[in-house]
XYZ file of C-alpha atoms in Angstrom:
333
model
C 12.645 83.929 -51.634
C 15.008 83.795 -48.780
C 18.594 81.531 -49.552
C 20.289 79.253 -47.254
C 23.026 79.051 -49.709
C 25.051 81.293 -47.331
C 24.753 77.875 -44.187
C 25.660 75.536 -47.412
C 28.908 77.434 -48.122
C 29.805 78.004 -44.535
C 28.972 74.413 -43.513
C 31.517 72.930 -46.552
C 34.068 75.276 -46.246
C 34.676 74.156 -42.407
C 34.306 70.531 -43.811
C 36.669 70.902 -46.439
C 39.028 72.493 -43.972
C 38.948 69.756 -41.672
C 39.280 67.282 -44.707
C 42.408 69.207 -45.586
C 43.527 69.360 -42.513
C 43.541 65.233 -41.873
C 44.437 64.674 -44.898
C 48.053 67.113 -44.305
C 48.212 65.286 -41.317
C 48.689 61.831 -43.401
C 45.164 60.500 -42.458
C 44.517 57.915 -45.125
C 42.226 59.241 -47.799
C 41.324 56.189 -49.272
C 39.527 53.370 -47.229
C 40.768 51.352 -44.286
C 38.416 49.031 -42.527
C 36.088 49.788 -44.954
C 36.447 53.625 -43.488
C 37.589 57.019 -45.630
C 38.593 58.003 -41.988
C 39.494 61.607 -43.332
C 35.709 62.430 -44.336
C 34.621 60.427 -41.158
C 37.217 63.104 -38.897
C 35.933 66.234 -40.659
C 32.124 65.445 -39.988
C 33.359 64.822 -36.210
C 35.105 67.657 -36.494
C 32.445 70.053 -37.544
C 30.651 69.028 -34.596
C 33.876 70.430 -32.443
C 34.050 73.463 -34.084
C 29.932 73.997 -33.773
C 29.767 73.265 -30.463
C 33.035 75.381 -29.458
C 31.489 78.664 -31.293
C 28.373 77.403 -29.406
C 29.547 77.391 -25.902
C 28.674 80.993 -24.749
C 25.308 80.210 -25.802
C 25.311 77.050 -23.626
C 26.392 78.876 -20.787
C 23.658 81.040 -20.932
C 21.121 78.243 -21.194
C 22.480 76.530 -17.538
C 22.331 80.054 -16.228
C 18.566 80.515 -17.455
C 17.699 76.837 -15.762
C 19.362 78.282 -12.274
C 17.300 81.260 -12.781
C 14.136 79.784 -13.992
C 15.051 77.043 -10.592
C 15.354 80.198 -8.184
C 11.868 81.176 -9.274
C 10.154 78.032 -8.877
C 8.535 79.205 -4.910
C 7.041 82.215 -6.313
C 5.667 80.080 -9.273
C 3.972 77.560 -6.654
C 2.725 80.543 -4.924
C 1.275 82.032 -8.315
C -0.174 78.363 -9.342
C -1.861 78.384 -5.494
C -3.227 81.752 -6.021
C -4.539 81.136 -9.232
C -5.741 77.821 -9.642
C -8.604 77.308 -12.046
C -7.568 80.590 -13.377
C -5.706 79.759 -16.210
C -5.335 82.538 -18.365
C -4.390 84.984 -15.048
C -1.928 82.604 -14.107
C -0.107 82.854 -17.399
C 0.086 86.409 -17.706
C 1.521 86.404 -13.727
C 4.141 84.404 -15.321
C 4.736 86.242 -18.078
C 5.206 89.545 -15.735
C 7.536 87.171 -13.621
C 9.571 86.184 -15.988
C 9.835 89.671 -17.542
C 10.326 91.152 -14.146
C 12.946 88.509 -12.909
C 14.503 88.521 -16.564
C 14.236 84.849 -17.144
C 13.526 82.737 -20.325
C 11.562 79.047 -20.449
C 12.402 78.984 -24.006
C 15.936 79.407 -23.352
C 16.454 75.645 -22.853
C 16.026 75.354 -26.344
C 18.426 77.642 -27.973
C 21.592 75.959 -28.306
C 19.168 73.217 -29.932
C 17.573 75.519 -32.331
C 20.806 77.668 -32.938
C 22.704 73.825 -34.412
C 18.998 73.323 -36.935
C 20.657 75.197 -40.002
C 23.781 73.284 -39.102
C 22.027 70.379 -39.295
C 20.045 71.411 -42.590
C 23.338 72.734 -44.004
C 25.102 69.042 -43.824
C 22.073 67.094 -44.602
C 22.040 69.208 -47.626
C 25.248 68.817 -49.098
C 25.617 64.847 -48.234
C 22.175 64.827 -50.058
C 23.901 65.675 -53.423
C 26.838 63.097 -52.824
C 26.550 60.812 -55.502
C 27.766 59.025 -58.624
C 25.497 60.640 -60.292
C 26.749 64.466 -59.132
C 30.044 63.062 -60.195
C 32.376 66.349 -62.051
C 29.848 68.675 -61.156
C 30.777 71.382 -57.866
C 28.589 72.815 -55.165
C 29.351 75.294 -52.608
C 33.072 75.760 -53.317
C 34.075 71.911 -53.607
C 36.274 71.417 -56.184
C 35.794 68.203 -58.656
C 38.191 66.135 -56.656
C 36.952 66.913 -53.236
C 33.383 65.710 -55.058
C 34.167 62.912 -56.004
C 36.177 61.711 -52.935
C 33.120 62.390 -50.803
C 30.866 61.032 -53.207
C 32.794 57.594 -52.938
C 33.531 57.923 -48.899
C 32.068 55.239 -46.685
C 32.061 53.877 -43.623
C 32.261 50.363 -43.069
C 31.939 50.175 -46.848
C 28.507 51.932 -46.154
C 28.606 55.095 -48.152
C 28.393 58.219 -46.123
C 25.425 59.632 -48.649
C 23.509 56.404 -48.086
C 20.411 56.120 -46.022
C 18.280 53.132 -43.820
C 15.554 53.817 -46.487
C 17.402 54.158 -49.555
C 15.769 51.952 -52.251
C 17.795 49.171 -53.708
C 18.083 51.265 -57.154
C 19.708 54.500 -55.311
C 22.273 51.726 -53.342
C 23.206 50.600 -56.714
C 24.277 53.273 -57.929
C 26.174 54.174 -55.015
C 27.730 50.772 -55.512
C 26.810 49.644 -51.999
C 25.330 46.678 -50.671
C 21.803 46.914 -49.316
C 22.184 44.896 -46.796
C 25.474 46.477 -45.416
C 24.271 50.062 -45.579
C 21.015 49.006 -43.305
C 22.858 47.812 -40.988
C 25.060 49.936 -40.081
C 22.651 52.947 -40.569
C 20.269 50.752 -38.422
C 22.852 50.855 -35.943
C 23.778 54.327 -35.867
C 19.880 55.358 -35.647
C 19.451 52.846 -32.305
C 22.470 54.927 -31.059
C 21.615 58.351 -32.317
C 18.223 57.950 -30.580
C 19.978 56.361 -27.235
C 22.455 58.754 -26.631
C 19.426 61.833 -27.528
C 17.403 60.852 -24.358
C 20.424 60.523 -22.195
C 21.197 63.977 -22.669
C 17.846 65.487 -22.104
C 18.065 62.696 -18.967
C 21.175 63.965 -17.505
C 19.819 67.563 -17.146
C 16.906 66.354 -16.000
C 17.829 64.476 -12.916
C 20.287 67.307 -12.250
C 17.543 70.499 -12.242
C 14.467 68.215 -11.706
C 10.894 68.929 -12.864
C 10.413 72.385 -13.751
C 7.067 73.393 -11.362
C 6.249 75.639 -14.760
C 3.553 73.991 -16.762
C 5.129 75.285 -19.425
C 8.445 74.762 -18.942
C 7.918 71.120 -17.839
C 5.695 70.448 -21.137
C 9.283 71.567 -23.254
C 11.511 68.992 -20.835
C 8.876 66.050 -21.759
C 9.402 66.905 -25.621
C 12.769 67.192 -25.465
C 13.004 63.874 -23.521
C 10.172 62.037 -25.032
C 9.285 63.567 -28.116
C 12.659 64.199 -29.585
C 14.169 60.747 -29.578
C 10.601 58.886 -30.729
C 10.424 61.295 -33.704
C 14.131 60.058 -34.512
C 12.314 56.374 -35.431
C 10.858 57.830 -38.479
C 12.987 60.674 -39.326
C 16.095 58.962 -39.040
C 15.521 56.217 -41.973
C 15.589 59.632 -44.276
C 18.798 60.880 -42.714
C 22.345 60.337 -44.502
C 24.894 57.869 -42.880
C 27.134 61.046 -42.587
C 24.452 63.069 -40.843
C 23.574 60.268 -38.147
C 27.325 60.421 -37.233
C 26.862 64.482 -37.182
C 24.049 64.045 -34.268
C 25.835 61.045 -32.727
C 28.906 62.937 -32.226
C 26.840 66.210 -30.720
C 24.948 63.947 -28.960
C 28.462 62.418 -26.973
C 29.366 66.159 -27.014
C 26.990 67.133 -24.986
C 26.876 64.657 -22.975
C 30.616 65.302 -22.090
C 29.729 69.488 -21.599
C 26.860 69.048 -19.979
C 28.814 66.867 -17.348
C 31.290 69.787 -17.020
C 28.986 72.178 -16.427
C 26.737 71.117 -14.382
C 29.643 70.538 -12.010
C 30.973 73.889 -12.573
C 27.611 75.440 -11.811
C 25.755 73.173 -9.590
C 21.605 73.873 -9.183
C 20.747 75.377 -6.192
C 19.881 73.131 -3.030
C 16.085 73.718 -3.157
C 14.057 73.462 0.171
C 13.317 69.270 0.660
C 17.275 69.342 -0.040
C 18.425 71.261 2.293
C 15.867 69.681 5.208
C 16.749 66.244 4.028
C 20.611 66.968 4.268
C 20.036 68.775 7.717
C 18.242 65.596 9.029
C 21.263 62.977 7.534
C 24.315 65.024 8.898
C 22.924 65.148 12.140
C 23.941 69.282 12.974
C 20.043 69.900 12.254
C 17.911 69.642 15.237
C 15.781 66.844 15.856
C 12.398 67.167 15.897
C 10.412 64.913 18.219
C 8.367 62.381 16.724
C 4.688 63.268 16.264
C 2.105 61.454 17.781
C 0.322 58.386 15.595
C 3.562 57.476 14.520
C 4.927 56.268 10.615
C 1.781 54.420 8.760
C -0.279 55.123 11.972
C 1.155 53.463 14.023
C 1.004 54.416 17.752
C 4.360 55.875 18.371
C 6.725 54.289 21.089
C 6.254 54.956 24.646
C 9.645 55.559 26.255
C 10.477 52.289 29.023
C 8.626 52.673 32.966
C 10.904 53.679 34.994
C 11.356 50.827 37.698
C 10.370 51.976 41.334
C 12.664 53.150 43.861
C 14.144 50.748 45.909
C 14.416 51.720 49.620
C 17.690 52.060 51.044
C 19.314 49.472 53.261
C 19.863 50.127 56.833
C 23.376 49.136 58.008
C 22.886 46.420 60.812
C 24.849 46.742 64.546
C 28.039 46.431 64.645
C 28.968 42.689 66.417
C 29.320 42.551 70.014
C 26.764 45.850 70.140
C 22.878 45.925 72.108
C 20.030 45.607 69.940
C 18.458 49.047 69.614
C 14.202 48.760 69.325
C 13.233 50.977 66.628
C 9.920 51.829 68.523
C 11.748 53.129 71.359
C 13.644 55.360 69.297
C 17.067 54.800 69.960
C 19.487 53.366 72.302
C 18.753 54.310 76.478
C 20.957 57.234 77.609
C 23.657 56.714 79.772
C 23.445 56.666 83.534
C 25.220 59.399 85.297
C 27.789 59.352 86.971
C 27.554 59.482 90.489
């Protein structure tokens, strides 16, 4: 049977390091606030060091989405030709993605890649308790046992959950009603702060036109964060603050990134930003007008006025128009 007992010993030795770490600093070991703010630091911590080994990989995902956003007209073109066709118009895609070089899964990885992570932490904080107390796991020594065993936050204990019974509490030494609330707490945020993220890259690339690809966005926005209602009364206090912290991690590099490489102005885009800066040209309006409407007619022009004759000078004859003119002059004689 396959053994995860190599994520367990990497996961505590970078939490023990960071615990070190803090606690050489002079990070106070024991509680403040309620808080063992050196155990609280290395769980945020592990999230730092995750995500930094993790970056490369993130990079790679934003460069799929540009990729899998450059191919979007010949997708459109592929769902046009082959509508009602479903099976043909998968195995297009297929060959356009393999062609092109471009993943719809890829979206996914950096999520998938952090799972034994996760596992690994929920793991250990699983075995934190009284009742572990002298015994060592994956390279803790007794001491460093104990002191997470007893590590809380807000005098919640770090190994307690939202659906621990009242028995498991007690042994922990915790109040019931302190430990729900501020895992309740954490869970509401946990599950806030997992939508915005899949929300922030969503209004950035938009709606994937892949069927496919736009069925993973709606899990990950959707899905994702509902599933966190159930699963998260099961999680530990110290693994909520785990995905909390990734959570305002990503949140934070996805912001950066996105900036740094910016999706590419798609086609309604461009025309719309043509048509507000005013260096596009102007296309007259068509003829029915917006909602129907008859469109305007441009003003009549107002008819020509005739121009006015300048009248005889004073002291001058009359001239009679019919006649044509003034008489000529008599000759001289």
């Amino acid at each position: 049977m396959f053994s995860l007992d190599w994520i367990y010993y990497a996961i505590s030795w970078i939490l023990l390091t960071w615990h070190s770490a803090w606690d050489a600093i002079g990070v106070p070991v024991g509680a403040v606030i309620g808080t063992n703010w050196a155990w609280i630091l290395a769980i945020v911590f592990l999230v730092v060091t995750v995500r930094v080994i993790l970056f490369p990989v993130f990079v790679k995902q934003i460069k799929s989405q540009r990729a899998m956003q450059a191919l979007q007209p010949k997708v459109k073109e592929l769902q046009e030709k082959h509508k009602g066709d479903r099976e043909t118009l998968q195995k297009e895609m297929m060959e356009l993605y393999r062609k092109e070089k471009a993943n719809p899964l890829m979206g996914c990885l950096p999520m998938f890649l952090q799972i034994p992570v996760f596992l690994g932490l929920f793991h250990t904080l699983r075995r934190l308790s009284p009742d572990n107390q002298g015994k060592t796991l994956y390279g803790w020594t007794v001491d460093q046992f104990n002191s997470a065993s007893n590590a809380t936050l807000f005098t919640a204990p770090i190994s307690g959950k939202f659906g621990s019974t009242a028995d498991e509490l007690s042994r922990l030494g915790a109040s019931t009603g302190t430990v729900k609330v501020v895992a309740g707490i954490l869970v509401i945020i946990m599950i806030a702060t997992t939508y915005l993220t899949s929300r922030q890259m969503i209004l950035k690339t938009g709606w994937a036109e892949d069927p496919q690809q736009r069925m993973v966005q709606r899990l990950m926005l959707y899905g994702i964060p509902l599933s966190l209602l159930i699963s998260g009364a099961i999680f530990p206090i110290g693994v909520i603050i785990y995905w909390v912290t990734n959570n305002l991690f990503t949140l934070g590099q996805q912001q950066w990134v996105l900036r740094k490489f910016p999706p590419p102005p798609t086609a309604k885009s461009t025309s719309a930003a043509k048509s507000t800066s005013g260096k596009g040209p102007v296309q007259p309006a068509k003829a029915g007008g917006l909602f129907g409407r008859k469109a305007a007619q441009p003003p009549a022009k107002a008819p020509a006025v005739a121009p006015k004759v300048a009248g005889p000078k004073p002291g001058a004859k009359p001239v009679n128009p019919k006649k044509g003119g003034s008489k000529p002059a008599k000759r001289q004689g």
